[in-house]
Tab-separated table of C-alpha atoms and ligand atoms in Angstrom:
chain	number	residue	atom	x	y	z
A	156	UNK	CA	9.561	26.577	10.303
A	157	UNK	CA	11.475	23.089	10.489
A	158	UNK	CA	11.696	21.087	8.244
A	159	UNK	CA	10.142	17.335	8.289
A	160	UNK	CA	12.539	14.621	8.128
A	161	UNK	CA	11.035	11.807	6.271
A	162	UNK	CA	12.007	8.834	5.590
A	163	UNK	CA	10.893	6.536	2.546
A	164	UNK	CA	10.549	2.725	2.569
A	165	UNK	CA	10.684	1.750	-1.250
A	166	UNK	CA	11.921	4.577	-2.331
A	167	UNK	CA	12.511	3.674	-5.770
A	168	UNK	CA	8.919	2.184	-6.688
A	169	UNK	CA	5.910	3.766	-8.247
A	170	UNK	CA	4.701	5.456	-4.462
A	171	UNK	CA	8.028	5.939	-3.315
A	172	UNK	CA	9.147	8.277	-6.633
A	173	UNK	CA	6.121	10.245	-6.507
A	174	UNK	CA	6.560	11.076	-3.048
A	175	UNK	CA	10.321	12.111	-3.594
A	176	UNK	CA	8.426	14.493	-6.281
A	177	UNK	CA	6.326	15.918	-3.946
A	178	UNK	CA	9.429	16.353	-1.737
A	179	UNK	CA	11.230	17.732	-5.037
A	180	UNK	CA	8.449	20.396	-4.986
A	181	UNK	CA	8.597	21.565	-1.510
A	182	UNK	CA	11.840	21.827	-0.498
A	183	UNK	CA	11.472	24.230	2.171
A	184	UNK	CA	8.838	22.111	4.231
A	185	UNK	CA	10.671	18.955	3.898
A	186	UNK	CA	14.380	17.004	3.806
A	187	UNK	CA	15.154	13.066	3.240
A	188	UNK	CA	16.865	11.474	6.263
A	189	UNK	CA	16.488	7.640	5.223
A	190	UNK	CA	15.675	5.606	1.751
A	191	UNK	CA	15.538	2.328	1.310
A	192	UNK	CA	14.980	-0.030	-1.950
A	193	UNK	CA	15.072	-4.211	-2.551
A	194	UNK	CA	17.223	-4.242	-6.012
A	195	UNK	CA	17.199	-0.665	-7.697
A	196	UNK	CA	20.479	0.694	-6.701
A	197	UNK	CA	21.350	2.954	-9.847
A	198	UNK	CA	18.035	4.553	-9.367
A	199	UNK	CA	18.706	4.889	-5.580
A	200	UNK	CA	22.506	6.825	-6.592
A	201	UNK	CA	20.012	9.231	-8.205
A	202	UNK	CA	17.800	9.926	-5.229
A	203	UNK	CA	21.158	9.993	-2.539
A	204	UNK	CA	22.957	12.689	-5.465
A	205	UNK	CA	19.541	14.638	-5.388
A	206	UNK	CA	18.089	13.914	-1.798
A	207	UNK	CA	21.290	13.832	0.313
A	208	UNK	CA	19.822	11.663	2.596
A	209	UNK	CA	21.672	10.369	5.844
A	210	UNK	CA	21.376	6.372	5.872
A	211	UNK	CA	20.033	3.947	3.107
A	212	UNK	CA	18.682	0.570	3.391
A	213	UNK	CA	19.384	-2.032	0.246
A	214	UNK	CA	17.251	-5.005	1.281
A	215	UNK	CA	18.657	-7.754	-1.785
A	216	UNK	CA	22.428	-9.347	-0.679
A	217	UNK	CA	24.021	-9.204	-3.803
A	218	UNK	CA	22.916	-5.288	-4.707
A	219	UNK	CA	23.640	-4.486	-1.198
A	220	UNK	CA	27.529	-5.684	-2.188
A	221	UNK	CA	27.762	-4.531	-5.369
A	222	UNK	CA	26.536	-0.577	-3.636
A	223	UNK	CA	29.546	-0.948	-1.021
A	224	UNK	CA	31.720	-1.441	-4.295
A	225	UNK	CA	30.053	1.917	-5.811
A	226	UNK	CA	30.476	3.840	-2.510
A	227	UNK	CA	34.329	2.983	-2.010
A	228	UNK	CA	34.955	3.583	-5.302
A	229	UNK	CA	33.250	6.566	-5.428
A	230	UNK	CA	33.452	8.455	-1.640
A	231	UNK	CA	36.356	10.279	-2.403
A	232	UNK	CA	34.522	12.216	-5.007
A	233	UNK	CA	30.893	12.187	-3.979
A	234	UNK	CA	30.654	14.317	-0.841
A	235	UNK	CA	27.036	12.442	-0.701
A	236	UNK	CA	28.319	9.034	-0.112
A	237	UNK	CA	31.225	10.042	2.466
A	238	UNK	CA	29.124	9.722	5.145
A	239	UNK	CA	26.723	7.626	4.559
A	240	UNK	CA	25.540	4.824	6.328
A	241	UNK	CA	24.368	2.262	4.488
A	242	UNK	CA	22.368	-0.725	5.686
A	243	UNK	CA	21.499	-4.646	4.817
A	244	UNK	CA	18.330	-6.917	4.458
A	245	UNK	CA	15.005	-6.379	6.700
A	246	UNK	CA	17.160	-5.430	9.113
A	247	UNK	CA	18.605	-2.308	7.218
A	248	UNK	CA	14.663	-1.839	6.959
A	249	UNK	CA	13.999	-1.738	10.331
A	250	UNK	CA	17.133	-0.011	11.522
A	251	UNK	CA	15.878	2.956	8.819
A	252	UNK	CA	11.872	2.717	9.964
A	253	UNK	CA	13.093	3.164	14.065
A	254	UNK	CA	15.066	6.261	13.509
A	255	UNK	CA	14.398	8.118	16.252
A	256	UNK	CA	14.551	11.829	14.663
A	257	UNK	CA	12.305	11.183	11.931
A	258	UNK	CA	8.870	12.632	11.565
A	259	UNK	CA	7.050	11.084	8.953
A	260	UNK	CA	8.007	7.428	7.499
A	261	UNK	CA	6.463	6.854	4.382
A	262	UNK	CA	5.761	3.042	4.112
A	263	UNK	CA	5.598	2.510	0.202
A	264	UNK	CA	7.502	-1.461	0.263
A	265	UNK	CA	5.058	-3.838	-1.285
A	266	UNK	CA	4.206	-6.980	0.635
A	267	UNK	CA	4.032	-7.935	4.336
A	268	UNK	CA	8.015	-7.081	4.387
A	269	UNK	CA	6.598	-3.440	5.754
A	270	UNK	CA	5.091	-4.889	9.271
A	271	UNK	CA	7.870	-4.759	11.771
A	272	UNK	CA	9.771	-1.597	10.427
A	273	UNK	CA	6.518	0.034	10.547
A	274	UNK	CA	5.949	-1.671	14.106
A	275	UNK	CA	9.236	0.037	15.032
A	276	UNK	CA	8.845	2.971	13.946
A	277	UNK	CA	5.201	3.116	15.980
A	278	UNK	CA	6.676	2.125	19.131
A	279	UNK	CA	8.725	5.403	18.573
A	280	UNK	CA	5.712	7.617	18.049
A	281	UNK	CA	6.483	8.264	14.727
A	282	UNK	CA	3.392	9.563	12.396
A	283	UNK	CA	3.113	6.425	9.334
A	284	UNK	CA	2.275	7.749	6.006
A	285	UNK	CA	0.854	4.016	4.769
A	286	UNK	CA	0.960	2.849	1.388
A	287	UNK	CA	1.750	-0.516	2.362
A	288	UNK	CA	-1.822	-2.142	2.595
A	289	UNK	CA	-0.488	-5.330	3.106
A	290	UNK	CA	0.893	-4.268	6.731
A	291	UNK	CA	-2.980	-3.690	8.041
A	292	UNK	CA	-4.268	-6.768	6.006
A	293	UNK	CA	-1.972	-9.292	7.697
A	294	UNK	CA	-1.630	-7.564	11.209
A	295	UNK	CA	-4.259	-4.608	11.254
A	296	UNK	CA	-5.463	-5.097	14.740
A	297	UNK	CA	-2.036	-5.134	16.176
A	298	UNK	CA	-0.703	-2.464	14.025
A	299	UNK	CA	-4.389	-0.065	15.189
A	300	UNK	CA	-3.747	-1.315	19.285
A	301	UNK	CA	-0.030	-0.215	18.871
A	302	UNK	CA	-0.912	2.732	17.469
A	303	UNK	CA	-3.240	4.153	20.078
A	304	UNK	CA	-1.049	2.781	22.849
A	305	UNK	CA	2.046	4.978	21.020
A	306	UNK	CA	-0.163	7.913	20.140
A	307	UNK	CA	1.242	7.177	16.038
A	308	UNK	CA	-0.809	8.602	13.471
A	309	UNK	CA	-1.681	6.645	11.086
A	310	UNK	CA	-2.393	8.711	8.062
A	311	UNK	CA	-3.149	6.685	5.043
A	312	UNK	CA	-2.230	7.121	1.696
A	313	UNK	CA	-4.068	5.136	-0.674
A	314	UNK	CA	-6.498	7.073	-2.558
A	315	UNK	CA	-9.770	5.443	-1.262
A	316	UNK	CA	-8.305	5.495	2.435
A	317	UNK	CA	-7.224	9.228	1.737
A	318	UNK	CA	-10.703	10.358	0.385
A	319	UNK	CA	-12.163	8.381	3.209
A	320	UNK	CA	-9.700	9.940	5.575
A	321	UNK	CA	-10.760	13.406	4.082
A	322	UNK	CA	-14.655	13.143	4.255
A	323	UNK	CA	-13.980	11.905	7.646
A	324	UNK	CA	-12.553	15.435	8.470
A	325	UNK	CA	-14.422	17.097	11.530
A	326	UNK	CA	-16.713	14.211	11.479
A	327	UNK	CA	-18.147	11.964	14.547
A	328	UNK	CA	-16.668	8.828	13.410
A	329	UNK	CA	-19.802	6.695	15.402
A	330	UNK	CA	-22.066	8.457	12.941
A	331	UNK	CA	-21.111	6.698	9.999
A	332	UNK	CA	-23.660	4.516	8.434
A	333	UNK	CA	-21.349	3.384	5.235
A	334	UNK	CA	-18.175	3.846	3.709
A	335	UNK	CA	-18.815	3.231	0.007
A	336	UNK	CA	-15.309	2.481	-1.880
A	337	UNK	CA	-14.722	2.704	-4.855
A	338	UNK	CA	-12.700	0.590	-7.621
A	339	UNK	CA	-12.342	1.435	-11.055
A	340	UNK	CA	-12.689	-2.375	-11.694
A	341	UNK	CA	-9.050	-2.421	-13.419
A	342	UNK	CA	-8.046	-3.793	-16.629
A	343	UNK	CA	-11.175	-6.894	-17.274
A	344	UNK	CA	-13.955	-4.837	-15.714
A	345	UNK	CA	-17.295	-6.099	-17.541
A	346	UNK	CA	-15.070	-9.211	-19.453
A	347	UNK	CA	-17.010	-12.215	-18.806
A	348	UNK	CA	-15.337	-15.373	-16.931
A	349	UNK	CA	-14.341	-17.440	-19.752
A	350	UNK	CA	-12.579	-14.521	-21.390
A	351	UNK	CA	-10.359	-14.350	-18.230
A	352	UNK	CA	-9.040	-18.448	-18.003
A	353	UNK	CA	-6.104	-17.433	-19.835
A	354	UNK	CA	-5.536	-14.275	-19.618
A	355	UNK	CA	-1.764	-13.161	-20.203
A	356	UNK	CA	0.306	-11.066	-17.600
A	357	UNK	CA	0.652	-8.153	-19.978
A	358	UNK	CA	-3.168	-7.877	-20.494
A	359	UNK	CA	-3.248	-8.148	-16.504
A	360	UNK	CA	-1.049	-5.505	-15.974
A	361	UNK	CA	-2.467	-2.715	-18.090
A	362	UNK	CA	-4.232	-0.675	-15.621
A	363	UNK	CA	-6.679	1.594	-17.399
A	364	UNK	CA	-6.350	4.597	-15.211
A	365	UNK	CA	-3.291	4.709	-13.012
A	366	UNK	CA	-0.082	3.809	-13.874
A	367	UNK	CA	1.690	1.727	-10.280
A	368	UNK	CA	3.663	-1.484	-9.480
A	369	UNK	CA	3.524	-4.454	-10.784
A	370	UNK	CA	1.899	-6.575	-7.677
A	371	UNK	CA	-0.551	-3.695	-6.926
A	372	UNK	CA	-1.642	-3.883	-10.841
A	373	UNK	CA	-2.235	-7.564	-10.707
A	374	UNK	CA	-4.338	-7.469	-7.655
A	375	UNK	CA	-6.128	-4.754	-9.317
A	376	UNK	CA	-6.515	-6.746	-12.116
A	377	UNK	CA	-8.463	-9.624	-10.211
A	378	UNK	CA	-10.055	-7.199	-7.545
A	379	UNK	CA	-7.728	-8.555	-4.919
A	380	UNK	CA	-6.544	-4.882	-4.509
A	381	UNK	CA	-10.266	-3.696	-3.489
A	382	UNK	CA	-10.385	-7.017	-1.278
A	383	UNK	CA	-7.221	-5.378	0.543
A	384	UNK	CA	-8.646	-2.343	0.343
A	385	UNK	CA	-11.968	-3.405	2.475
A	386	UNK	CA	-9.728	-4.723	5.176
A	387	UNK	CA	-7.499	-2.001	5.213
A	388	UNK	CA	-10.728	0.502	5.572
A	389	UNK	CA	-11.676	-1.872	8.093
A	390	UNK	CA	-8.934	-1.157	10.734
A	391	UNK	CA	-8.355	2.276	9.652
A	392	UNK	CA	-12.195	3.227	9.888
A	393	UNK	CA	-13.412	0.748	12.654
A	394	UNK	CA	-16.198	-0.046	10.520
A	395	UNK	CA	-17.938	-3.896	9.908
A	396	UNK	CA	-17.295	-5.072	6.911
A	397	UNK	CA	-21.226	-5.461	5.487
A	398	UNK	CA	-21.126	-1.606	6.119
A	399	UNK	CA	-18.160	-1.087	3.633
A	400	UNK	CA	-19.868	-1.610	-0.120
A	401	UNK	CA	-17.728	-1.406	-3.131
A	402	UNK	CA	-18.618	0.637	-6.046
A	403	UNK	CA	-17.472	-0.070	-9.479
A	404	UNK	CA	-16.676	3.434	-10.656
A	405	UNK	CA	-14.738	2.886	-14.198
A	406	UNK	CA	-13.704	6.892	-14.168
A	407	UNK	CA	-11.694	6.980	-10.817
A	408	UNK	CA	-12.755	10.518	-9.837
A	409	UNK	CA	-14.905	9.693	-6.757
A	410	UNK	CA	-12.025	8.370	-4.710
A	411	UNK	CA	-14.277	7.291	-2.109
A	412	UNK	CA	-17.258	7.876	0.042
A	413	UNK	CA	-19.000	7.973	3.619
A	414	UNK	CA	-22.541	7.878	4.035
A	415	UNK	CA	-23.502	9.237	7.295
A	416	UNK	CA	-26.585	8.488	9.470
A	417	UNK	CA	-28.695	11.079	8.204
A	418	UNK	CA	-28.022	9.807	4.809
A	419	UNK	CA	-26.002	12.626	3.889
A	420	UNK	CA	-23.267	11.609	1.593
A	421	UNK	CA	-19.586	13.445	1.269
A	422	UNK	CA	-17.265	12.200	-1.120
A	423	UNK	CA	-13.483	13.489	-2.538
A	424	UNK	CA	-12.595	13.868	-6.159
A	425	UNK	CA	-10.411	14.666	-7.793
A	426	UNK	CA	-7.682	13.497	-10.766
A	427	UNK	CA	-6.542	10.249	-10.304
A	428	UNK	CA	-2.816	11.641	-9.363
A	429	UNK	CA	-1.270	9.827	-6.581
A	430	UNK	CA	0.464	12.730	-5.430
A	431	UNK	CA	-2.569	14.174	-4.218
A	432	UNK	CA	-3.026	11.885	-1.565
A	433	UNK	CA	0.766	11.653	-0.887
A	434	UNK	CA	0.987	15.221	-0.153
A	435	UNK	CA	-1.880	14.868	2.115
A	436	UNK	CA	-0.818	12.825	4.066
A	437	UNK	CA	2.678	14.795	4.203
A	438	UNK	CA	0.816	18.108	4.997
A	439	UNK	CA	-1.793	16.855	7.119
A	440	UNK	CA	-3.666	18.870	9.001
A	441	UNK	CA	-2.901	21.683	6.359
A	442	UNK	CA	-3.419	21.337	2.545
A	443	UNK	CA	-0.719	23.600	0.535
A	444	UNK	CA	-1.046	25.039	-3.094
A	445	UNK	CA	0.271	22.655	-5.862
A	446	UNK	CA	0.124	22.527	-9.647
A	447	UNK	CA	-1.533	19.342	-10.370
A	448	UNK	CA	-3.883	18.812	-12.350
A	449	UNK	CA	-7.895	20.596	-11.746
A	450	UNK	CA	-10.745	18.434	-11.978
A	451	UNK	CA	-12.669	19.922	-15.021
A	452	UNK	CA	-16.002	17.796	-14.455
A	453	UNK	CA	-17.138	19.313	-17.846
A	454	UNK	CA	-14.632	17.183	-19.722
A	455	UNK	CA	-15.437	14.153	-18.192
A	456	UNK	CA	-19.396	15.028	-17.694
A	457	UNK	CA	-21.075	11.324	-16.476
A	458	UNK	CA	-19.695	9.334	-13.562
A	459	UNK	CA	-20.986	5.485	-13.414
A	460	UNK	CA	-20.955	3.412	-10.797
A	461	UNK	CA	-21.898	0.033	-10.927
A	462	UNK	CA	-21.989	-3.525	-8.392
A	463	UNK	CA	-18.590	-5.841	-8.706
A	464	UNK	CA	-19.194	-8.884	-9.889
A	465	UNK	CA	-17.937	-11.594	-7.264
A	466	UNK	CA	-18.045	-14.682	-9.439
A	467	UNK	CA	-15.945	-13.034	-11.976
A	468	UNK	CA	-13.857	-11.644	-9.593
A	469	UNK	CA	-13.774	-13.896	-6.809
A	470	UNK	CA	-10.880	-12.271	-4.677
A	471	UNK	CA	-12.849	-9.462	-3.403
A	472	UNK	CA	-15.284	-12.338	-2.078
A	473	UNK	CA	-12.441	-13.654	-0.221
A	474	UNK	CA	-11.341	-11.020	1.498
A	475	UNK	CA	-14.469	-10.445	2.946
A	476	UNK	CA	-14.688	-13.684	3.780
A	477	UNK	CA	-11.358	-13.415	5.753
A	478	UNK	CA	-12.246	-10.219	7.195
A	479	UNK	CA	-15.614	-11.993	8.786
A	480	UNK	CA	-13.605	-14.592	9.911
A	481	UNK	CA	-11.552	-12.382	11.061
A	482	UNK	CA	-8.190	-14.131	13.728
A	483	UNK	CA	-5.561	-15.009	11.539
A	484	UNK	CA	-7.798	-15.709	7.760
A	485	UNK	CA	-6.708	-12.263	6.628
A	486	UNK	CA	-2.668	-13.292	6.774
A	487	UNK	CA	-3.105	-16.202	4.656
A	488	UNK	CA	-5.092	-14.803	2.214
A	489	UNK	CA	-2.191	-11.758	2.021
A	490	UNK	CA	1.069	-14.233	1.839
A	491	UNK	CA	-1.162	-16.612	-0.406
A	492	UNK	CA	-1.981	-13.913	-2.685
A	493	UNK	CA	1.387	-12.016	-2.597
A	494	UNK	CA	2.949	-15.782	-3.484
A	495	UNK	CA	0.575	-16.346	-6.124
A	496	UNK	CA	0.850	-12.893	-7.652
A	497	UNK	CA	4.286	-14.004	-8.367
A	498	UNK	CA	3.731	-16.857	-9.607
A	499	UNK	CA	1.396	-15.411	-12.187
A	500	UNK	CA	3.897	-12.542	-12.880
A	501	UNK	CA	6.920	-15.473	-13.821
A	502	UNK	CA	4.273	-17.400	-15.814
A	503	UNK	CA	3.502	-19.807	-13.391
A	504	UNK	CA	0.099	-20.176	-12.910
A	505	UNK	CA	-3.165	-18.900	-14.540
A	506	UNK	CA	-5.083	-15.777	-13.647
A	507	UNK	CA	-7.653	-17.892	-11.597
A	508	UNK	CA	-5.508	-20.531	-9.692
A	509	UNK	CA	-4.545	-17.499	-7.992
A	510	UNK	CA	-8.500	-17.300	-6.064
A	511	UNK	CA	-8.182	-21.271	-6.310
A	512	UNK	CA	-4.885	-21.369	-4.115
A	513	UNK	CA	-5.699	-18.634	-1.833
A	514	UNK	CA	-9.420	-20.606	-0.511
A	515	UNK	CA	-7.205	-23.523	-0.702
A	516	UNK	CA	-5.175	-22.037	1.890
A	517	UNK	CA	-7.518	-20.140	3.934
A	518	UNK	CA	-9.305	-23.477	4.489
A	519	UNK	CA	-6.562	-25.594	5.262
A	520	UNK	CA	-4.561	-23.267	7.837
A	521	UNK	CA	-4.886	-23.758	11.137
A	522	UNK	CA	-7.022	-20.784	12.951
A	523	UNK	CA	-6.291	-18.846	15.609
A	524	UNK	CA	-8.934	-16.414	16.950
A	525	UNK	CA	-6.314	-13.686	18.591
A	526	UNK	CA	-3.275	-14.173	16.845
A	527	UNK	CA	0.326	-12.223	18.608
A	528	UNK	CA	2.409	-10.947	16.086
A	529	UNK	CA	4.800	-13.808	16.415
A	530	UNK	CA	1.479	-15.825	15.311
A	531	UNK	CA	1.215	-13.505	12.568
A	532	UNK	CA	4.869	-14.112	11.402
A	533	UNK	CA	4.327	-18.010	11.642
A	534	UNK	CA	0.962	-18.027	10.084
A	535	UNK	CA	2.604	-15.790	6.906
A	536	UNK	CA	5.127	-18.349	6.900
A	537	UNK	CA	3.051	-21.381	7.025
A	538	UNK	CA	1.188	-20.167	4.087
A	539	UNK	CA	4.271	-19.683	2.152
A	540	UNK	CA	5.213	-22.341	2.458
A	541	UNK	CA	1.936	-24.563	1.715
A	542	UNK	CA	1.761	-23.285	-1.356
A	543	UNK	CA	4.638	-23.345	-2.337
A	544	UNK	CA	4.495	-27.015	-1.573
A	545	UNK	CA	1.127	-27.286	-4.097
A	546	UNK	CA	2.677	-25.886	-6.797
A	547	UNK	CA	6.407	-26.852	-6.564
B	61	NDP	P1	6.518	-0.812	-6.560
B	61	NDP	O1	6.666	-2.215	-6.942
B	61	NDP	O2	6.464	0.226	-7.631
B	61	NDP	O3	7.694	-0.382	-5.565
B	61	NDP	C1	8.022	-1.157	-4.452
B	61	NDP	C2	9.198	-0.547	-3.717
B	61	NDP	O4	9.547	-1.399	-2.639
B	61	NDP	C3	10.470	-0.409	-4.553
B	61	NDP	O5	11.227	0.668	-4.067
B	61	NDP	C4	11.171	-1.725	-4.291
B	61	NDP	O6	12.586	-1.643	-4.513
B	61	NDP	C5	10.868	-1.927	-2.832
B	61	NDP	N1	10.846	-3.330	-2.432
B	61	NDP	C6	10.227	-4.348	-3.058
B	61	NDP	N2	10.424	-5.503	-2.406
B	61	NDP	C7	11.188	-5.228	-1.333
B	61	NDP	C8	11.771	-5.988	-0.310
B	61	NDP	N3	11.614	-7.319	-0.211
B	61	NDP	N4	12.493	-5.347	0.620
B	61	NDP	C9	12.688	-4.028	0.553
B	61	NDP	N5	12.183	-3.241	-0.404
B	61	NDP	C10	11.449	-3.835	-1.335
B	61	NDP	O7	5.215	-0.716	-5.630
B	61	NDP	P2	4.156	0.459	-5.503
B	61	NDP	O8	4.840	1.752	-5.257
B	61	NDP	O9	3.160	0.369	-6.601
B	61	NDP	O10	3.366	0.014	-4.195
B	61	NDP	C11	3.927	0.116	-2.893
B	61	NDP	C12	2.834	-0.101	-1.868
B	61	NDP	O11	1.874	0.950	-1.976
B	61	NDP	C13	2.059	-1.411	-2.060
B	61	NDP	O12	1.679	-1.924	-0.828
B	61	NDP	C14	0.815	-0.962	-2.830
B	61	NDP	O13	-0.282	-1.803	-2.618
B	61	NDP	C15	0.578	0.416	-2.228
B	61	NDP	N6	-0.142	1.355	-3.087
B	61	NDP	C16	0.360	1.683	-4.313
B	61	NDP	C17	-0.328	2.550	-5.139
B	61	NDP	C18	0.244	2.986	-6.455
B	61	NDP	O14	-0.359	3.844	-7.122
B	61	NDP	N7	1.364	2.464	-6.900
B	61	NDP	C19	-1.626	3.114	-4.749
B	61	NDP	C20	-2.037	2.738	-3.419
B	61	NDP	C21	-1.322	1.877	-2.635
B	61	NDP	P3	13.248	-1.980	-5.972
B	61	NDP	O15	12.970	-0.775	-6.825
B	61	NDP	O16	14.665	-2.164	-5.663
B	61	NDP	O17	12.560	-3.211	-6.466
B	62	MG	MG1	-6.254	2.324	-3.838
């Protein structure tokens, strides 16, 4: 059979290594046409030596220089870098995304910066294996029309959207009553309020069950991530958003649920393992044999679940709120929060001006009901720039 040609936006981050893994483990089903990464350059020389792949994207100016340097210096020797090309800036994103002989791009940037090369690469058809959340929050509706207008799979790859995606399987999508997602509640799960004022980054970042990039481990942190998440099941599923309830579930082996109208309930478990869902989405329809590691339910013998609580946590209230506003709410609370994150991460702010700034921001911005993707782009950069104008 042929083999896939996949390409990998963020290559070099916490998705985009684990998916090269899978690769790594397959290498008869699949090959690596395209990588791209913002800064990591030695760490992409590793994946081009391994990977071979045809074209790379560097998306920072400076590392996209000093890689030319590496490549002249170096082509004579490396048969890998001979040929190839090697692209700048969003651009260099897009140019990678809208190949037209790939078959699956794997969309594991962080941040908004994934919309148009994923729009590209839908306008070609090509199936989307998305990480990027932050694509659907900001744009979902446009992302969903141009997908059933270009007959592009979406198949997601976030572990809730995966398990969702899963119980889903043969299914008569009307006939879902509830999608019940679930959150392991990240690092402060049960900490009350005033423990939280002033927290420190470090604490924030110590995710208690899976082990991912920075941005993604703060918004876990405050529940943001399960905000995105709702939104993201949103366009994926079609669903309203009072019919997708979150469930605290500290253990992360329920990745997710759908209650259907008889009340029947599925659900997909597993080990949290990232790869899992990865793969499926690479393999989809078919599931292949791998080595990871088996569920042994006897080990872990009780699963809790319990409600998240919105005034500690008042990001996941948020995005609700946006996603019942619905228009253009949902892009400013994505750019607010992806600024904010930030500005926690360089020790700018504490952990709960990031909720503060985000309302701030959802209430000042100017709505727009049906918002074009060039609204989209203006709206992200509005927000931007308000706060960066609060906070300096
Ligand atoms: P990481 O921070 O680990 O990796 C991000 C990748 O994107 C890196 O390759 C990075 O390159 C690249 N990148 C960052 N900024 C830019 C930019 N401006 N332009 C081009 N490339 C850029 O993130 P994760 O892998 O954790 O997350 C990726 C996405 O997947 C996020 O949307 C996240 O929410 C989602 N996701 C992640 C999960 C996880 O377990 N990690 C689980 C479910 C969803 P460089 O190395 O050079 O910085
Ligand atoms: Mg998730």
């Amino acid at each position: 059979m042929k083999k896939k040609n996949i390409s990998i936006l963020g290559s070099t981050g916490s998705i985009g290594s684990q998916t090269l893994d899978v690769i790594r483990r397959n290498p008869n089903d699949y090959q690596v046409e395209g990588l791209t990464v913002n800064k990591s350059i030695e760490k992409l020389l590793e994946q081009i030596n391994e990977f071979k792949p045809k074209s790379v994207a560097i998306f920072d100016d400076t590392a996209y220089q000093d890689f030319l340097d590496i490549v002249k210096t170096n082509q004579s020797t490396n048969p890998n870098l001979s040929q190839l090309e090697v692209y700048k800036g969003h651009e260099g994103l897009i140019k990678i995304a809208s190949s037209k002989t790939i078959d699956i791009l794997v969309t594991a940037v962080v941040g908004m910066i994934g919309l148009l090369p994923t729009v590209e690469a839908i306008k070609n058809s090509t199936t989307i294996a998305l990480a990027n959340k932050e694509t659907l929050v900001t744009a979902g509706k446009i992302v969903m029309d141009l997908a059933r207008q270009y007959k592009a799979k979406i198949l997601p790859v976030d572990s809730e959207h995966s398990a969702i995606f899963q119980c889903l399987n043969g299914e008569d999508s009307n006939k879902i009553d509830k999608i019940l997602l679930t959150a392991s509640g990240g690092p402060f799960r049960g900490r009350p309020k005033e423990d939280l004022i002033k927290v420190s980054k470090s604490a924030a970042l110590k995710h208690p069950n899976w082990s991912m990039g920075q941005k993604i481990s703060i918004d876990s942190s405050t529940l943001m991530n399960k905000g995105l998440e709702v939104i993201e099941a949103k366009w994926l599923f079609d669903v309203e958003p009072e019919d997708i309830v979150v469930h605290v579930h500290p253990e992360s082996i329920v990745h997710s649920m759908v209650q259907f109208e008889d009340s029947s309930v599925i659900a997909q478990l597993g080990c949290p393992d990232m790869r899992v869902p990865i793969q499926y989405a690479l393999t989809y329809p078919k599931r292949i044999d791998s080595n990871f590691e088996r569920l042994d339910l006897f080990k872990i013998a009780s699963l809790n679940f319990e409600k998240p609580n919105l005034d500690t946590f008042p990001c996941l209230a948020l995005a609700y709120r946006a996603l019942k506003e619905g228009g253009s709410t949902a892009t400013v609370l994505n750019a607010a929060n992806e600024v904010l994150v930030e500005k926690f991460l360089a020790d700018k702010i504490g952990f709960y001006d990031i909720p503060k700034y985000i309302e701030q921001a959802m209430d000042e911005h100017s709505f727009i009901d049906r918002p074009t993707l060039d609204d989209i782009l203006a709206t992200d950069a509005w927000t931007r720039d308000y706060i960066e104008s609060i906070l300096g």
